[in-house]
Short mmCIF file of C-alpha atoms and ligand atoms in Angstrom, two decimals:
data_model
loop_
_atom_site.label_atom_id
_atom_site.label_comp_id
_atom_site.label_asym_id
_atom_site.label_seq_id
_atom_site.Cartn_x
_atom_site.Cartn_y
_atom_site.Cartn_z
CA MET A 1 47.77 106.26 7.40
CA ALA A 2 51.49 105.56 7.07
CA ASP A 3 50.98 103.45 3.93
CA VAL A 4 49.28 106.25 1.98
CA GLN A 5 51.31 108.69 -0.08
CA ALA A 6 50.42 112.28 -0.90
CA ILE A 7 51.01 114.11 -4.14
CA ILE A 8 50.71 117.87 -3.92
CA LEU A 9 50.28 119.81 -7.15
CA VAL A 10 52.46 122.88 -6.81
CA GLY A 11 53.48 123.59 -10.40
CA GLY A 12 51.03 126.32 -11.42
CA GLU A 13 52.19 129.83 -12.27
CA GLY A 14 49.62 131.45 -10.02
CA THR A 15 48.83 134.17 -12.56
CA ARG A 16 45.84 135.45 -10.61
CA LEU A 17 48.04 136.23 -7.62
CA ARG A 18 50.48 138.34 -9.62
CA PRO A 19 52.55 140.33 -8.79
CA LEU A 20 52.99 138.29 -5.57
CA THR A 21 53.88 135.21 -7.62
CA TYR A 22 56.60 137.00 -9.59
CA GLY A 23 58.82 136.62 -6.55
CA THR A 24 57.23 133.73 -4.65
CA PRO A 25 55.59 130.60 -6.09
CA LYS A 26 51.97 130.31 -4.97
CA PRO A 27 52.50 127.36 -2.58
CA MET A 28 55.13 129.39 -0.69
CA VAL A 29 52.88 132.39 -0.22
CA PRO A 30 52.59 132.83 3.56
CA ILE A 31 49.47 132.20 5.61
CA ALA A 32 49.89 134.07 8.88
CA GLY A 33 53.65 134.15 8.43
CA VAL A 34 54.27 130.52 7.40
CA PRO A 35 54.45 129.31 3.77
CA PHE A 36 51.12 127.75 2.92
CA LEU A 37 52.82 124.56 1.73
CA ALA A 38 54.52 124.18 5.12
CA ARG A 39 51.14 124.43 6.79
CA SER A 40 49.80 121.77 4.39
CA MET A 41 52.72 119.48 5.18
CA GLU A 42 52.07 119.90 8.89
CA ARG A 43 48.48 118.83 8.32
CA LEU A 44 49.64 115.70 6.48
CA TYR A 45 52.08 114.89 9.25
CA GLU A 46 49.29 115.17 11.82
CA ALA A 47 47.18 112.76 9.73
CA GLY A 48 50.07 110.28 9.75
CA ILE A 49 51.06 110.83 6.11
CA THR A 50 54.83 111.30 5.82
CA ASP A 51 55.64 110.20 2.24
CA VAL A 52 55.00 113.23 0.05
CA ILE A 53 55.66 113.88 -3.63
CA LEU A 54 55.73 117.49 -4.76
CA ALA A 55 54.86 117.98 -8.44
CA ALA A 56 56.49 121.34 -9.10
CA GLY A 57 57.43 123.40 -12.13
CA TYR A 58 57.23 127.15 -11.58
CA MET A 59 60.04 128.54 -9.34
CA PRO A 60 60.81 125.12 -7.85
CA LYS A 61 64.00 126.25 -6.07
CA ALA A 62 62.02 128.21 -3.49
CA ILE A 63 60.25 124.95 -2.66
CA THR A 64 63.20 122.55 -2.72
CA ASP A 65 65.37 124.94 -0.66
CA TYR A 66 62.72 125.15 2.04
CA PHE A 67 61.76 121.47 2.37
CA GLY A 68 64.91 119.65 1.25
CA ASN A 69 64.41 115.90 1.63
CA GLY A 70 61.78 116.51 4.31
CA SER A 71 63.79 115.07 7.20
CA ARG A 72 63.53 118.33 9.18
CA LEU A 73 59.76 117.71 9.27
CA GLY A 74 60.05 113.98 9.91
CA MET A 75 58.85 113.33 6.37
CA ARG A 76 60.17 111.97 3.10
CA VAL A 77 59.80 114.50 0.29
CA THR A 78 60.34 113.57 -3.37
CA TYR A 79 60.27 116.17 -6.16
CA ALA A 80 59.28 116.01 -9.79
CA ILE A 81 60.04 119.22 -11.66
CA GLU A 82 58.13 119.73 -14.92
CA GLU A 83 59.98 121.49 -17.75
CA THR A 84 56.62 122.50 -19.21
CA PRO A 85 53.39 122.33 -17.21
CA LEU A 86 51.76 118.91 -17.57
CA GLY A 87 48.36 119.82 -16.14
CA THR A 88 46.72 118.36 -13.06
CA ALA A 89 46.67 114.74 -14.31
CA GLY A 90 49.83 114.89 -16.43
CA ALA A 91 51.66 115.89 -13.25
CA LEU A 92 50.44 112.68 -11.58
CA LYS A 93 51.50 110.50 -14.52
CA ASN A 94 54.90 112.19 -14.36
CA VAL A 95 55.46 110.90 -10.79
CA ALA A 96 54.03 107.42 -11.39
CA GLN A 97 57.40 105.75 -10.75
CA HIS A 98 57.34 107.04 -7.17
CA VAL A 99 53.77 105.91 -6.42
CA THR A 100 53.49 102.58 -4.66
CA GLY A 101 49.75 102.31 -3.96
CA ARG A 102 46.79 104.36 -2.83
CA PHE A 103 47.48 108.11 -2.73
CA PHE A 104 45.95 111.46 -1.86
CA VAL A 105 46.16 114.31 -4.36
CA PHE A 106 45.99 117.91 -3.19
CA ASN A 107 45.67 121.07 -5.20
CA GLY A 108 48.42 123.12 -3.61
CA ASP A 109 46.31 126.21 -3.02
CA ILE A 110 43.33 124.93 -1.04
CA LEU A 111 42.91 125.85 2.61
CA THR A 112 40.44 123.46 4.24
CA SER A 113 39.58 121.82 7.54
CA LEU A 114 38.79 118.51 5.77
CA ASP A 115 39.52 115.48 7.98
CA LEU A 116 41.72 113.19 5.90
CA ARG A 117 41.15 110.16 8.10
CA SER A 118 37.36 110.42 7.63
CA MET A 119 37.88 110.65 3.90
CA MET A 120 40.01 107.51 4.01
CA GLU A 121 37.36 105.61 5.99
CA TYR A 122 34.71 106.68 3.50
CA HIS A 123 36.89 105.64 0.56
CA GLU A 124 37.45 102.21 2.08
CA SER A 125 33.74 101.76 2.77
CA LYS A 126 32.90 102.55 -0.88
CA GLY A 127 35.69 100.57 -2.52
CA GLY A 128 35.84 102.66 -5.70
CA SER A 129 38.84 103.67 -7.81
CA GLY A 130 38.73 107.10 -6.26
CA THR A 131 37.02 109.45 -3.83
CA LEU A 132 36.65 113.17 -4.51
CA HIS A 133 36.13 115.76 -1.82
CA LEU A 134 33.20 118.01 -2.71
CA ILE A 135 31.85 121.18 -1.13
CA ARG A 136 28.31 122.46 -1.53
CA VAL A 137 28.23 126.07 -2.72
CA PRO A 138 25.30 128.43 -3.45
CA ASP A 139 26.61 129.40 -6.90
CA PRO A 140 28.70 126.74 -8.66
CA SER A 141 29.21 128.69 -11.91
CA ALA A 142 32.88 129.40 -11.14
CA PHE A 143 33.64 125.80 -10.18
CA GLY A 144 33.56 122.24 -11.49
CA CYS A 145 30.22 120.56 -10.65
CA VAL A 146 30.33 116.88 -9.81
CA VAL A 147 27.01 115.07 -10.31
CA HIS A 148 26.43 112.06 -8.04
CA ASP A 149 23.60 109.92 -6.69
CA ASP A 150 22.44 109.46 -3.07
CA GLN A 151 25.02 106.73 -2.57
CA GLY A 152 27.79 109.10 -3.66
CA ALA A 153 28.44 107.41 -7.03
CA VAL A 154 29.68 110.06 -9.48
CA SER A 155 28.03 110.16 -12.92
CA ALA A 156 29.15 113.40 -14.58
CA PHE A 157 31.44 116.42 -14.45
CA VAL A 158 30.35 119.85 -15.61
CA GLU A 159 33.06 122.51 -15.57
CA LYS A 160 31.97 126.08 -14.85
CA PRO A 161 28.24 125.73 -15.69
CA ALA A 162 26.40 128.82 -16.93
CA PRO A 163 24.70 130.67 -14.06
CA GLY A 164 21.35 129.00 -13.34
CA ALA A 165 22.14 125.97 -15.51
CA ALA A 166 24.21 123.99 -13.00
CA PRO A 167 23.11 120.36 -12.55
CA CYS A 168 23.96 120.47 -8.82
CA ASN A 169 25.66 122.58 -6.16
CA ASP A 170 28.41 120.14 -5.20
CA VAL A 171 31.77 121.23 -6.55
CA ASN A 172 35.20 119.72 -6.83
CA ALA A 173 37.15 120.84 -3.76
CA GLY A 174 40.60 119.78 -5.00
CA THR A 175 41.40 116.81 -2.73
CA TYR A 176 41.24 113.28 -4.15
CA LEU A 177 42.02 109.86 -2.76
CA LEU A 178 42.89 107.53 -5.62
CA GLU A 179 43.91 103.93 -6.21
CA ARG A 180 47.10 103.46 -8.18
CA GLU A 181 45.20 102.05 -11.21
CA VAL A 182 43.95 105.58 -11.93
CA LEU A 183 47.43 106.43 -13.21
CA ASP A 184 46.93 103.86 -16.02
CA ALA A 185 44.09 106.01 -17.40
CA ILE A 186 46.36 109.03 -17.88
CA PRO A 187 48.30 109.27 -21.16
CA GLY A 188 51.99 110.13 -20.77
CA GLY A 189 54.06 112.81 -22.46
CA ARG A 190 51.49 115.56 -22.73
CA ALA A 191 49.44 117.95 -20.60
CA VAL A 192 46.29 116.34 -19.20
CA SER A 193 43.61 117.82 -16.93
CA ILE A 194 42.25 115.49 -14.27
CA GLU A 195 38.94 117.34 -14.00
CA ARG A 196 38.27 117.69 -17.70
CA GLU A 197 39.79 114.52 -19.11
CA THR A 198 40.79 111.81 -16.64
CA PHE A 199 37.79 111.70 -14.30
CA PRO A 200 35.19 111.72 -17.12
CA LYS A 201 37.19 109.03 -18.95
CA LEU A 202 37.31 106.83 -15.85
CA ILE A 203 33.53 107.06 -15.40
CA ALA A 204 32.95 106.30 -19.09
CA SER A 205 35.11 103.19 -18.82
CA GLY A 206 33.01 101.86 -15.94
CA LYS A 207 35.35 102.74 -13.05
CA ARG A 208 33.63 103.97 -9.92
CA LEU A 209 34.37 107.35 -8.38
CA TYR A 210 32.63 108.50 -5.19
CA ALA A 211 31.73 111.92 -3.86
CA PHE A 212 32.68 112.79 -0.29
CA VAL A 213 30.59 115.87 0.44
CA THR A 214 31.40 117.81 3.60
CA ASP A 215 30.62 121.23 5.00
CA ASP A 216 34.21 121.93 6.01
CA TYR A 217 35.89 125.29 5.82
CA TRP A 218 37.22 125.53 2.27
CA ILE A 219 38.77 128.28 0.18
CA ASP A 220 40.98 128.53 -2.90
CA LEU A 221 43.84 130.89 -2.03
CA GLY A 222 44.63 131.59 -5.66
CA ARG A 223 42.82 134.94 -5.88
CA PRO A 224 43.83 138.05 -3.89
CA GLU A 225 40.34 138.57 -2.44
CA ASN A 226 40.26 134.94 -1.28
CA TYR A 227 43.73 135.28 0.21
CA LEU A 228 42.49 138.16 2.36
CA THR A 229 39.25 136.34 3.24
CA ALA A 230 41.25 133.28 4.29
CA HIS A 231 43.33 135.44 6.64
CA ARG A 232 40.22 137.00 8.12
CA ASP A 233 38.82 133.52 8.74
CA VAL A 234 42.08 132.26 10.25
CA LEU A 235 42.32 135.30 12.52
CA SER A 236 38.71 134.97 13.68
CA GLY A 237 39.15 131.26 14.32
CA LEU A 238 36.53 130.25 11.71
CA MET A 239 39.31 128.28 10.04
CA PRO A 240 41.15 126.56 12.92
CA LEU A 241 44.83 127.20 12.24
CA LEU A 242 46.18 129.53 14.93
CA VAL A 243 46.21 128.57 18.58
CA GLU A 244 43.88 131.27 19.80
CA PRO A 245 42.33 134.31 18.15
CA GLY A 246 43.23 137.79 19.45
CA ILE A 247 46.80 138.99 19.12
CA THR A 248 48.93 136.07 17.95
CA GLY A 249 52.47 135.44 16.72
CA ASP A 250 55.96 136.00 18.14
CA GLY A 251 55.58 139.75 17.65
CA ALA A 252 52.57 139.73 19.98
CA ARG A 253 54.79 138.60 22.83
CA GLU A 254 57.25 141.42 22.07
CA LEU A 255 54.53 144.05 21.94
CA ARG A 256 54.90 146.51 24.84
CA ASP A 257 52.13 148.94 23.98
CA LYS A 258 48.81 147.55 22.72
CA ARG A 259 47.10 150.93 22.23
CA SER A 260 47.61 150.80 18.48
CA ILE A 261 46.13 147.30 18.04
CA VAL A 262 42.57 146.49 17.00
CA GLU A 263 42.13 142.72 17.37
CA PRO A 264 42.39 140.28 15.77
CA VAL A 265 45.92 140.64 14.42
CA HIS A 266 48.90 138.34 13.86
CA LEU A 267 52.36 139.87 14.37
CA ASP A 268 55.58 138.11 13.51
CA ALA A 269 58.87 138.69 15.31
CA GLY A 270 60.61 142.03 15.11
CA THR A 271 57.59 144.15 14.20
CA SER A 272 57.71 147.77 15.30
CA ILE A 273 54.46 149.72 15.61
CA ASP A 274 54.25 153.35 16.65
CA PRO A 275 51.79 153.76 19.55
CA THR A 276 49.90 156.40 17.55
CA ALA A 277 49.36 154.06 14.57
CA THR A 278 46.26 151.89 14.13
CA VAL A 279 46.85 148.26 13.17
CA GLY A 280 43.84 146.00 12.69
CA PRO A 281 41.38 144.52 12.64
CA ASN A 282 42.33 141.53 10.53
CA VAL A 283 45.93 142.44 9.88
CA VAL A 284 48.98 140.22 9.54
CA LEU A 285 52.43 141.80 9.84
CA GLY A 286 55.38 139.65 8.75
CA ARG A 287 58.83 139.64 10.32
CA GLY A 288 60.47 143.01 10.78
CA CYS A 289 57.57 145.19 9.61
CA TRP A 290 57.66 148.83 10.67
CA ILE A 291 54.53 150.98 11.03
CA GLY A 292 55.07 154.72 11.47
CA ALA A 293 53.31 157.36 13.57
CA GLY A 294 49.65 157.90 12.77
CA ALA A 295 49.64 155.28 10.02
CA VAL A 296 46.56 153.07 9.57
CA VAL A 297 46.73 149.44 8.42
CA ARG A 298 43.46 147.54 8.33
CA GLU A 299 42.16 144.31 6.76
CA SER A 300 45.54 143.71 5.11
CA VAL A 301 48.38 141.22 4.94
CA LEU A 302 51.95 142.56 4.92
CA TRP A 303 54.77 140.11 4.31
CA ASP A 304 58.27 140.51 5.81
CA ASP A 305 60.16 143.81 6.13
CA VAL A 306 57.39 146.10 4.93
CA ARG A 307 57.65 149.75 6.02
CA VAL A 308 54.54 151.90 6.21
CA GLY A 309 55.46 155.56 6.60
CA PRO A 310 53.92 158.07 9.00
CA GLN A 311 50.26 158.96 8.29
CA ALA A 312 50.07 156.41 5.43
CA VAL A 313 46.90 154.32 5.02
CA VAL A 314 46.77 150.68 3.84
CA GLU A 315 43.34 149.08 3.47
CA GLU A 316 42.25 145.61 2.31
CA SER A 317 45.51 145.07 0.46
CA ILE A 318 48.40 142.65 0.19
CA LEU A 319 51.98 143.97 0.34
CA ALA A 320 54.80 141.57 -0.53
CA SER A 321 58.16 141.52 1.26
CA GLY A 322 60.26 144.67 1.23
CA VAL A 323 57.49 147.04 0.11
CA ARG A 324 57.90 150.69 1.16
CA VAL A 325 54.83 152.87 1.59
CA GLY A 326 55.85 156.51 1.76
CA ALA A 327 54.64 159.03 4.34
CA GLY A 328 51.04 160.03 3.81
CA ALA A 329 50.54 157.59 0.89
CA ARG A 330 47.21 155.78 0.58
CA ILE A 331 46.82 152.24 -0.75
CA GLY A 332 43.25 151.73 -1.99
CA ALA A 333 41.29 148.59 -1.12
CA GLY A 334 41.91 145.49 -3.23
CA SER A 335 45.47 146.44 -4.17
CA VAL A 336 48.36 144.01 -4.48
CA VAL A 337 51.91 145.35 -4.29
CA GLY A 338 54.85 143.20 -5.42
CA HIS A 339 58.23 142.52 -3.80
CA GLY A 340 60.36 145.53 -2.97
CA TYR A 341 58.10 148.10 -4.61
CA THR A 342 58.21 151.68 -3.33
CA VAL A 343 55.04 153.75 -3.13
CA GLU A 344 56.09 157.40 -3.08
CA ASP A 345 55.23 159.81 -0.29
CA GLY A 346 51.70 161.17 -0.54
CA LEU A 347 50.70 158.98 -3.51
CA GLU A 348 47.05 157.90 -3.73
CA VAL A 349 46.98 154.36 -5.13
CA GLU A 350 43.65 153.57 -6.79
CA GLU A 351 41.52 150.71 -5.49
CA GLY A 352 42.32 147.34 -7.04
CA SER A 353 45.80 148.33 -8.28
CA ARG A 354 48.54 145.81 -9.03
CA LEU A 355 51.93 147.42 -8.54
CA SER A 356 55.28 145.86 -9.22
CA ASP A 357 58.67 146.66 -10.66
CA ARG A 358 58.00 144.07 -13.38
CA SER A 359 54.73 145.40 -14.78
P1 GTP O 1 46.36 130.57 -11.95
O1 GTP O 1 47.40 130.83 -13.00
O2 GTP O 1 46.11 131.80 -11.13
O3 GTP O 1 45.10 129.97 -12.50
O4 GTP O 1 46.96 129.52 -10.89
P2 GTP O 1 47.58 128.05 -11.14
O5 GTP O 1 48.53 128.11 -12.28
O6 GTP O 1 48.15 127.62 -9.85
O7 GTP O 1 46.36 127.16 -11.56
P3 GTP O 1 45.22 126.50 -10.67
O8 GTP O 1 44.88 127.41 -9.54
O9 GTP O 1 44.14 126.07 -11.55
O10 GTP O 1 45.94 125.20 -10.12
C1 GTP O 1 45.43 124.41 -9.08
C2 GTP O 1 46.59 123.68 -8.43
O11 GTP O 1 47.22 122.82 -9.37
C3 GTP O 1 47.67 124.62 -7.93
O12 GTP O 1 48.16 124.09 -6.72
C4 GTP O 1 48.74 124.56 -9.01
O13 GTP O 1 50.05 124.73 -8.45
C5 GTP O 1 48.58 123.16 -9.55
N1 GTP O 1 48.86 123.07 -10.97
C6 GTP O 1 48.18 123.66 -11.98
N2 GTP O 1 48.69 123.30 -13.17
C7 GTP O 1 49.73 122.47 -12.90
C8 GTP O 1 50.67 121.77 -13.73
O14 GTP O 1 50.66 121.85 -14.94
N3 GTP O 1 51.59 120.99 -13.08
C9 GTP O 1 51.63 120.88 -11.73
N4 GTP O 1 52.57 120.10 -11.18
N5 GTP O 1 50.77 121.54 -10.92
C10 GTP O 1 49.83 122.31 -11.50
#
């Protein structure tokens, strides 16, 4: 698919992931130790797509510093940085000068096993202006429903239908394959939403859009609970991303004493775990994490250089880089702790807390 370009939308502020996104833009949030965007790029490379445009806006330097011109990955990466957010279609219009033909569009926060080559074959067989990846869900009320006939021809879009009033269960899964002409339907110079404005307008003007419904693994990483679920699914192998489930990562090879580990876990290099601690199941420890004697860390993702003091407990939570959890402290389930924050010795952090030096 060397002739197809990819545009990845990475300009959102990621408000729902705060305070993580105060210090790291959402696309650079790690999945099992690697920035999610790097994992997405790898997937494109494997599908033979090497010409990528990143439509950024919020904290773009973290992205440009990491990927540069893409040559390290064997890719060509072009950036468009928005001064003010242009929305999901406005961002595409903004990069129109770099688009030479047919292109994929990816929401930058979707983890999926979708096979891009199959989507391309389907698109070519249908011959429409665009193909939209859809996923069937039991309750579509939090999503954008896409109504289509048996042949896949899309007829309507219904954003976030009231519970019980949804016209169908197939929802927009955030990957599109579009012909260049679609860019002509997007007005320039203002924010435009592709789901709410551009797609409905295309249908109304007689252009054909097709639904590509699959039962792939699919999750939006933009909410803390989904971020943890995604890790659980990656660690269990439900979402194929790591080589083998169990104890993975460079830190696993360094591990001398496995008594403290409850599989599955992913350990990055330089992690230090006291043999009397309990780590797992479903735990990711980033580079240089330190877990003290008798501490318990379960169902949680810890970024780099996090220290969990002796007898502390961390459950179902996300701790950004540099967090310190004091001796005997307890982090309640559903908590998100921002970069460099210190939780004092013995403190009981309520379930669902958001802690950061900025809030
Ligand atoms: P929330 O603030 O938590 O809703 O996150 P978000 O700002 O990322 O919004 P949302 O999850 O709806 O965005 C879906 C995808 O589109 C993400 O990958 C965003 O980075 C991206 N995105 C959203 N708005 C814009 C925009 O105005 N410009 C660009 N370039 N990307 C955007």
